[in-house]
Amino acid sequence: MKRRSIIIFWLLLLMPTLVVGAAAFKLLRNEQRRINQEVRLSAQDRAHAIGDSLQLTVEAVEDGLTEALKRIPIEKLEDILISWEERNPLVRNSFIWNQKVGLQKQKPGSYTTSEERRFILRYSSLISGRIPWKNSGAEEEQTGLVENQGRRQKKIRRQKLVERARQTAGEYQSSGGDFKEASRESAGWIPWFEANNLYILGWVRKESGGLVYGVELEVMTLLSRLITDFPLTEALSEGMVYAIIDGNGKVLHQAGKAGLKTGTRPDITVSLAPSLPHWQVAVYFIDGTMMTRSGRGFIVLSGILLAIFIVAIVLGGSLLMWQAHNNLKDARQKTSFVSSVSHELKTPLTSIHMYAELLSTDRIKNPDKKKHYLKVIVTESQRLTRLVNNVLDFSRLEQGSKKYHLEKLDMAVFLCETIKAHSLRIHKAGLVLKENIPDKNIIVETDRDAMEQVLLNLLDNAIKYASEGKELSITLKVRKEYCELQVVDRGPGVPFAHRESIFKKFHRVDDSLTAGKPGSGLGLSISRRLLRDLGGDLLYRLREGGGSCFIVQIPFN
Amino acid sequence: MKNLKKGKKKNWRMRIVALIGFCAVLSIVIQVDAGVSESGVKCRVEIDRAVLPAGGAQKAVVKITLDAPPPPEKSMRPAVNLAIVLDRSGSMAGQKLERAKDAAIEALRHLGPMDMFSVVVYDHNVSTVVSAQHATNIEWIEGRIRQIRSGGNTALFGGVSQGAAEVRKNLDGNYVHRIILLSDGIANVGPSSPEDLGRLGAALIKEGISVTTVGVGTDYNEDLMTRLSQNSDGNTYFVESSRDLPRIFTAELGDVLSVVAKKVHLIIECPNGVKPLNIIGREGRIKGRFVELSLNQLYGSQEKYALIEVEIPVGKSGEKKDIAYVNVSYENPFTQKKETSSGRVYARFSKDRIKVKKSTNIAVQREYYFNLNAISQERAISLSDEGKKNEAVSELKRSANKLKEIGQEHNDEELLKRAEEMEIQAGQIEKQGMTKKYRKVLRTDSYQMKNQQMSK
């Protein structure tokens, strides 16, 4: 397969895969964005709901206290306000103020508790009359409040808290007189800031006499109650923190499984004004993710599936391509093998046919010539036999039906005999043979025919490819566990890239050297398999100074 | 015979004189009308000197002592509504948290089926481990407590708020309401100034809930913890080693289980001319001739007192003048009835300086100077916080000298011993500076003195 075809194939495979993958990832990102948006909207809604609930709580407390304040009979005003201070946890301080006299209950310089002293200092501008008694919010507590239906319903649910706020006034309700009369009074709540801390002052003004009185809310109690109304951590998604923060961004309370680092900015804020000015309900998305666990799970799983899909396509395509490439290579090798074998078979057959025909016509009278022709026929038929043996052996080896007849074999004797039988061929090929065979018996237990076939294959290769080197050396050495036969020539050697491939079936070094030589590409493959079956091996070493060295290892047992 | 008769007459005369003398001495010594209630809380009112110098306006100290009776043996003790609020922030990990859990379980085992028990834990989050329930299913509750694991930051305000919410579930029942807060670190989530937590304490006491604070180690904010206890009339403890936690919890529970009076309210009225100036060591209200003080509870056999500085007008020699009338009202937790007790104190005037000196009530003087010493300890902490270490040491030394001077003047061992302790403390601070430990010791000592906390 040509490189260009491979590139085109890869492009055809990769391009659509990548396009599909990119499109799928884009869809996933869109889905993630959509889920994030939904989570954000849901968190925003929840923050608004919490904010509404907190504001209603504060309003309920304020309404309850205002109502109770209005019901206090003027003659018992001071006593009742002091008892509120002592018994109602929602009341921090109380006051009675007159436009002419100023503070009546506490007189600057003669306060009764240290808390009163701080109260006087805190509201000095209000007490001195520099700031008028006016509600800072848009809502003025006049004859009835304008409320929408939803808030009214929520307020009913807060009735219990109103009752709690009224608690201290309960005993005075009956003596408080007519509410209609009270409703003519004006009242309000003033959020007050001192040293960045929020204070809330509630007041009621009697129309006659300019008397103003009221209470300061205990903000810490209020916060303490608001906290218990805040959602529980267990009910919140992981990675999401809900908090109440003050005007300085300080977290007053938080709920959520993750902790908040100092300076973290909220992702969503909902103001608690006018009830609690500058206070906010804040939502933090930890690590920048808004995902719920299930949402994140969906995205991660989809991502993994998509990645698996892309990898599977690429791997599957590659596998198919590799398979096709192998099949093509095999087909080529087989074609080459058939062609080579046919040629190999045809050449000796042609010679045999030609000389046999000449001899059959009786035209050759010269007995030497006859003898020569018969010798050629014998040689060529031997060559044909070797070739057919190779093909048969290959077939048996492929099928696993090759049978070996093990026998005691003296390698030195066997080698000498075989070399002697083929010395003429070697000599005719122009090779000078050097034998280094020890003069002793080297007994191995092996298959004689297999050994002969291996040796003939190696000699044939030397005659075929290394005859120009003029040198062939056959050495037998005894090693510890096996004997080693080295067949060394001064031929061109095997190129580096083919040193292992030459032992593969049908493989032939495809260059000018072998192109002109006939061969099936089976000799070395069969030799190695035979030897390995017999417990030995066939290796190739590059010979120093050029040439090849084939090493045959034959185990003793 | 005549001589014998004369002798007998003389004897009788001497006996009568001795009896009159004894009665006179007794009348001087017992210038206090004890409380009317025999089995209830007794109110004793004393003045630092029974005889005051005549001929000039002067200041005096009135001590109002409430003697709580021991809990009745036959009656069933009042039920307790207890919330334990545990810090499980990262710094509590390991032994501290394990001992804290042991302590909570120890407290649970002291309770009976009629008591309510809840456990709240907090790190940056607040969660209720055991919601308010009768202390009956002990094994299950123990299991829940054992499962507590350490976490992150310290949302102390949220923890106390949630603990209060658990107590509030049974606020209407006849219980002694108590939160025990344990922390080892600086509150860093939510309101975390002593002022803010003090306000929370002040609000909780209005609902009858006291918060006892237990600080572990040397890293917690003692100002915040003591202010919370002080304003809610709870106890405060400084525990250097977490090993002591179970002991402290047991001691605290011993107090809580022996409450003999709840919602104690004192009204001190001074007659015309006598002006209350100052309340030493306690928060209260001075309104003209009246002083009002509140305590959330009195424990069995405990003695709690209040010290009021008053200004007394000029008196003539031999004149007897009323100084204060005291009315105490409280709720008897055994009968759930309102009970009262009262007392009064007067003083005589004399030009005789020796008589004036001899009339000194050392018990009142001692407590007065101990309380002044507690205020000096707090002042020393403030000075040290401002970086004025030398002034802080001088303040402590000055206070020690004063204690020594008064101790030597009246030959009082307790005052001398305290003076010595203060001298040692001042010396250590001079040498090593105001370490975290010394600061905590001073703050806790000062509070325990002002609150008359017995178990330390």
CSV table of C-alpha atoms in Angstrom, one decimal, chain B residues 188-409:
chain,number,residue,atom,x,y,z
B,188,ASN,CA,-14.1,33.1,61.9
B,189,VAL,CA,-17.5,32.6,60.4
B,190,GLY,CA,-20.4,34.9,61.4
B,191,PRO,CA,-20.3,37.5,64.1
B,192,SER,CA,-17.2,37.0,66.1
B,193,SER,CA,-16.5,40.0,68.3
B,194,PRO,CA,-17.0,39.7,72.1
B,195,GLU,CA,-19.5,42.5,71.8
B,196,ASP,CA,-21.7,40.5,69.4
B,197,LEU,CA,-21.5,37.3,71.3
B,198,GLY,CA,-22.2,39.2,74.5
B,199,ARG,CA,-25.4,40.6,73.0
B,200,LEU,CA,-26.4,37.1,72.1
B,201,GLY,CA,-25.8,36.0,75.7
B,202,ALA,CA,-27.8,39.0,77.0
B,203,ALA,CA,-30.7,38.0,74.7
B,204,LEU,CA,-30.5,34.3,75.7
B,205,ILE,CA,-30.7,35.1,79.5
B,206,LYS,CA,-34.0,36.9,78.8
B,207,GLU,CA,-35.3,33.5,77.7
B,208,GLY,CA,-33.8,31.8,80.8
B,209,ILE,CA,-31.0,30.2,78.8
B,210,SER,CA,-27.5,30.3,80.2
B,211,VAL,CA,-24.4,29.5,78.2
B,212,THR,CA,-21.5,27.8,79.9
B,213,THR,CA,-18.3,28.2,77.8
B,214,VAL,CA,-15.4,25.8,77.8
B,215,GLY,CA,-12.2,27.0,76.1
B,216,VAL,CA,-9.7,24.3,75.2
B,217,GLY,CA,-6.0,25.0,74.6
B,218,THR,CA,-4.6,28.4,74.2
B,219,ASP,CA,-5.9,29.5,70.9
B,220,TYR,CA,-9.5,30.3,71.6
B,221,ASN,CA,-10.9,33.8,72.1
B,222,GLU,CA,-11.3,34.1,75.9
B,223,ASP,CA,-12.8,37.6,75.7
B,224,LEU,CA,-15.6,36.3,73.5
B,225,MET,CA,-16.2,33.2,75.6
B,226,THR,CA,-16.3,34.9,78.9
B,227,ARG,CA,-18.5,37.7,77.6
B,228,LEU,CA,-21.0,35.2,76.3
B,229,SER,CA,-21.0,33.4,79.7
B,230,GLN,CA,-21.1,36.6,81.7
B,231,ASN,CA,-24.1,38.1,79.9
B,232,SER,CA,-26.0,34.8,80.0
B,233,ASP,CA,-25.1,34.0,83.7
B,234,GLY,CA,-23.3,30.8,82.8
B,235,ASN,CA,-19.9,29.5,83.9
B,236,THR,CA,-16.7,29.7,82.0
B,237,TYR,CA,-13.8,27.3,82.0
B,238,PHE,CA,-10.2,27.3,80.6
B,239,VAL,CA,-9.0,23.8,79.9
B,240,GLU,CA,-5.4,23.6,78.9
B,241,SER,CA,-5.5,19.9,78.2
B,242,SER,CA,-8.4,18.1,76.6
B,243,ARG,CA,-7.9,15.3,79.1
B,244,ASP,CA,-9.7,17.4,81.6
B,245,LEU,CA,-12.8,17.9,79.5
B,246,PRO,CA,-14.9,15.0,80.9
B,247,ARG,CA,-14.2,16.2,84.5
B,248,ILE,CA,-15.2,19.8,83.6
B,249,PHE,CA,-18.4,18.6,81.9
B,250,THR,CA,-19.3,16.5,85.0
B,251,ALA,CA,-18.6,19.5,87.3
B,252,GLU,CA,-20.7,21.7,85.2
B,253,LEU,CA,-23.5,19.2,85.1
B,254,GLY,CA,-23.3,18.9,88.8
B,255,ASP,CA,-24.1,22.6,89.0
B,256,VAL,CA,-26.9,22.4,86.5
B,257,LEU,CA,-28.5,19.4,88.2
B,258,SER,CA,-28.6,21.2,91.5
B,259,VAL,CA,-30.4,24.3,90.6
B,260,VAL,CA,-32.6,25.4,93.5
B,261,ALA,CA,-33.7,28.8,92.3
B,262,LYS,CA,-34.5,30.2,88.8
B,263,LYS,CA,-35.1,33.7,87.4
B,264,VAL,CA,-33.6,35.4,90.5
B,265,HIS,CA,-34.3,39.2,90.6
B,266,LEU,CA,-32.9,41.5,93.2
B,267,ILE,CA,-34.2,45.0,93.9
B,268,ILE,CA,-32.1,47.1,96.3
B,269,GLU,CA,-33.7,50.2,97.6
B,270,CYS,CA,-31.7,52.8,99.3
B,271,PRO,CA,-33.5,55.2,101.7
B,272,ASN,CA,-33.5,58.9,101.0
B,273,GLY,CA,-30.1,60.4,101.1
B,274,VAL,CA,-28.2,57.2,100.4
B,275,LYS,CA,-27.2,57.0,96.8
B,276,PRO,CA,-26.1,53.9,95.0
B,277,LEU,CA,-23.0,54.7,92.9
B,278,ASN,CA,-21.7,51.5,91.3
B,279,ILE,CA,-22.3,47.8,91.0
B,280,ILE,CA,-19.0,45.9,91.4
B,281,GLY,CA,-18.4,43.0,89.1
B,282,ARG,CA,-22.0,42.6,87.8
B,283,GLU,CA,-24.2,44.1,85.2
B,284,GLY,CA,-27.3,45.8,86.6
B,285,ARG,CA,-29.4,48.8,86.5
B,286,ILE,CA,-29.1,51.8,88.9
B,287,LYS,CA,-32.1,54.0,88.8
B,288,GLY,CA,-32.2,56.7,91.3
B,289,ARG,CA,-32.4,55.1,94.7
B,290,PHE,CA,-33.0,51.7,93.2
B,291,VAL,CA,-30.6,49.0,92.0
B,292,GLU,CA,-31.8,46.0,90.0
B,293,LEU,CA,-29.9,42.9,89.4
B,294,SER,CA,-30.8,39.5,87.8
B,295,LEU,CA,-29.4,36.0,88.0
B,296,ASN,CA,-30.6,33.2,85.9
B,297,GLN,CA,-30.2,30.6,88.6
B,298,LEU,CA,-28.7,29.6,91.9
B,299,TYR,CA,-27.2,26.2,92.5
B,300,GLY,CA,-27.7,24.1,95.7
B,301,SER,CA,-25.6,25.3,98.7
B,302,GLN,CA,-24.1,28.0,96.6
B,303,GLU,CA,-23.4,31.5,97.9
B,304,LYS,CA,-23.8,34.3,95.3
B,305,TYR,CA,-23.4,37.9,96.2
B,306,ALA,CA,-23.6,41.4,94.7
B,307,LEU,CA,-21.5,44.4,95.8
B,308,ILE,CA,-22.9,47.9,95.6
B,309,GLU,CA,-21.0,51.0,96.3
B,310,VAL,CA,-23.1,53.6,98.0
B,311,GLU,CA,-22.7,57.2,99.0
B,312,ILE,CA,-23.9,57.8,102.6
B,313,PRO,CA,-24.8,61.3,103.8
B,314,VAL,CA,-23.4,62.9,106.9
B,315,GLY,CA,-24.4,61.1,110.1
B,316,LYS,CA,-24.3,62.3,113.7
B,317,SER,CA,-22.4,60.3,116.3
B,318,GLY,CA,-24.7,57.7,117.8
B,319,GLU,CA,-27.1,57.9,115.0
B,320,LYS,CA,-28.5,54.8,113.4
B,321,LYS,CA,-29.3,55.0,109.7
B,322,ASP,CA,-30.8,52.5,107.3
B,323,ILE,CA,-28.6,51.9,104.3
B,324,ALA,CA,-30.4,49.4,102.0
B,325,TYR,CA,-33.5,47.3,101.8
B,326,VAL,CA,-33.3,44.3,99.6
B,327,ASN,CA,-36.1,42.2,98.0
B,328,VAL,CA,-35.3,39.0,96.2
B,329,SER,CA,-37.8,37.2,94.1
B,330,TYR,CA,-37.2,33.9,92.4
B,331,GLU,CA,-38.9,30.8,91.0
B,332,ASN,CA,-38.7,27.7,93.1
B,333,PRO,CA,-38.0,25.0,90.5
B,334,PHE,CA,-39.4,22.2,92.8
B,335,THR,CA,-42.7,23.9,93.4
B,336,GLN,CA,-42.8,26.1,90.3
B,337,LYS,CA,-43.9,28.9,92.6
B,338,LYS,CA,-42.7,32.4,93.0
B,339,GLU,CA,-40.9,32.9,96.3
B,340,THR,CA,-39.4,35.9,97.9
B,341,SER,CA,-36.8,36.8,100.5
B,342,SER,CA,-35.7,40.1,101.9
B,343,GLY,CA,-33.1,41.8,104.0
B,344,ARG,CA,-31.9,45.1,105.2
B,345,VAL,CA,-28.8,46.7,106.6
B,346,TYR,CA,-28.2,49.7,108.7
B,347,ALA,CA,-25.1,51.5,110.1
B,348,ARG,CA,-24.3,53.4,113.2
B,349,PHE,CA,-22.2,56.5,113.3
B,350,SER,CA,-19.5,57.2,115.7
B,351,LYS,CA,-16.6,59.7,116.2
B,352,ASP,CA,-14.5,57.0,117.8
B,353,ARG,CA,-12.1,55.9,115.1
B,354,ILE,CA,-11.2,52.7,116.9
B,355,LYS,CA,-14.8,51.7,117.1
B,356,VAL,CA,-15.1,52.4,113.4
B,357,LYS,CA,-12.1,50.3,112.6
B,358,LYS,CA,-13.2,47.5,114.9
B,359,SER,CA,-16.5,47.3,113.2
B,360,THR,CA,-14.9,46.4,109.8
B,361,ASN,CA,-16.6,43.4,108.2
B,362,ILE,CA,-13.6,41.6,106.8
B,363,ALA,CA,-15.8,39.2,104.7
B,364,VAL,CA,-17.3,42.1,102.8
B,365,GLN,CA,-14.0,43.9,102.5
B,366,ARG,CA,-12.3,40.8,101.3
B,367,GLU,CA,-14.8,40.2,98.5
B,368,TYR,CA,-14.8,43.8,97.6
B,369,TYR,CA,-11.0,43.9,97.1
B,370,PHE,CA,-11.1,40.5,95.4
B,371,ASN,CA,-13.6,42.0,92.9
B,372,LEU,CA,-11.5,45.2,92.5
B,373,ASN,CA,-8.6,42.9,91.8
B,374,ALA,CA,-10.6,41.1,89.1
B,375,ILE,CA,-11.3,44.5,87.5
B,376,SER,CA,-7.5,45.2,87.7
B,377,GLN,CA,-6.8,41.9,86.0
B,378,GLU,CA,-9.1,43.0,83.1
B,379,ARG,CA,-7.5,46.4,83.0
B,380,ALA,CA,-4.1,44.7,82.8
B,381,ILE,CA,-5.3,42.6,79.8
B,382,SER,CA,-6.5,45.8,78.0
B,383,LEU,CA,-3.2,47.5,78.7
B,384,SER,CA,-1.3,44.5,77.4
B,385,ASP,CA,-3.5,44.4,74.3
B,386,GLU,CA,-2.5,48.0,73.7
B,387,GLY,CA,1.2,47.0,73.8
B,388,LYS,CA,1.7,48.5,77.3
B,389,LYS,CA,3.2,45.5,79.0
B,390,ASN,CA,4.9,47.4,81.7
B,391,GLU,CA,1.8,49.3,82.6
B,392,ALA,CA,-0.1,46.0,82.8
B,393,VAL,CA,2.5,44.6,85.2
B,394,SER,CA,2.3,47.8,87.3
B,395,GLU,CA,-1.5,47.5,87.4
B,396,LEU,CA,-1.3,43.9,88.7
B,397,LYS,CA,1.4,44.8,91.2
B,398,ARG,CA,-0.6,47.8,92.4
B,399,SER,CA,-3.6,45.6,92.9
B,400,ALA,CA,-1.4,42.9,94.7
B,401,ASN,CA,0.0,45.6,97.0
B,402,LYS,CA,-3.5,46.9,97.8
B,403,LEU,CA,-4.6,43.3,98.7
B,404,LYS,CA,-1.4,42.9,100.8
B,405,GLU,CA,-2.0,46.2,102.6
B,406,ILE,CA,-5.6,45.4,103.4
B,407,GLY,CA,-4.7,41.8,104.3
B,408,GLN,CA,-2.0,43.0,106.7
B,409,GLU,CA,-4.2,45.7,108.2
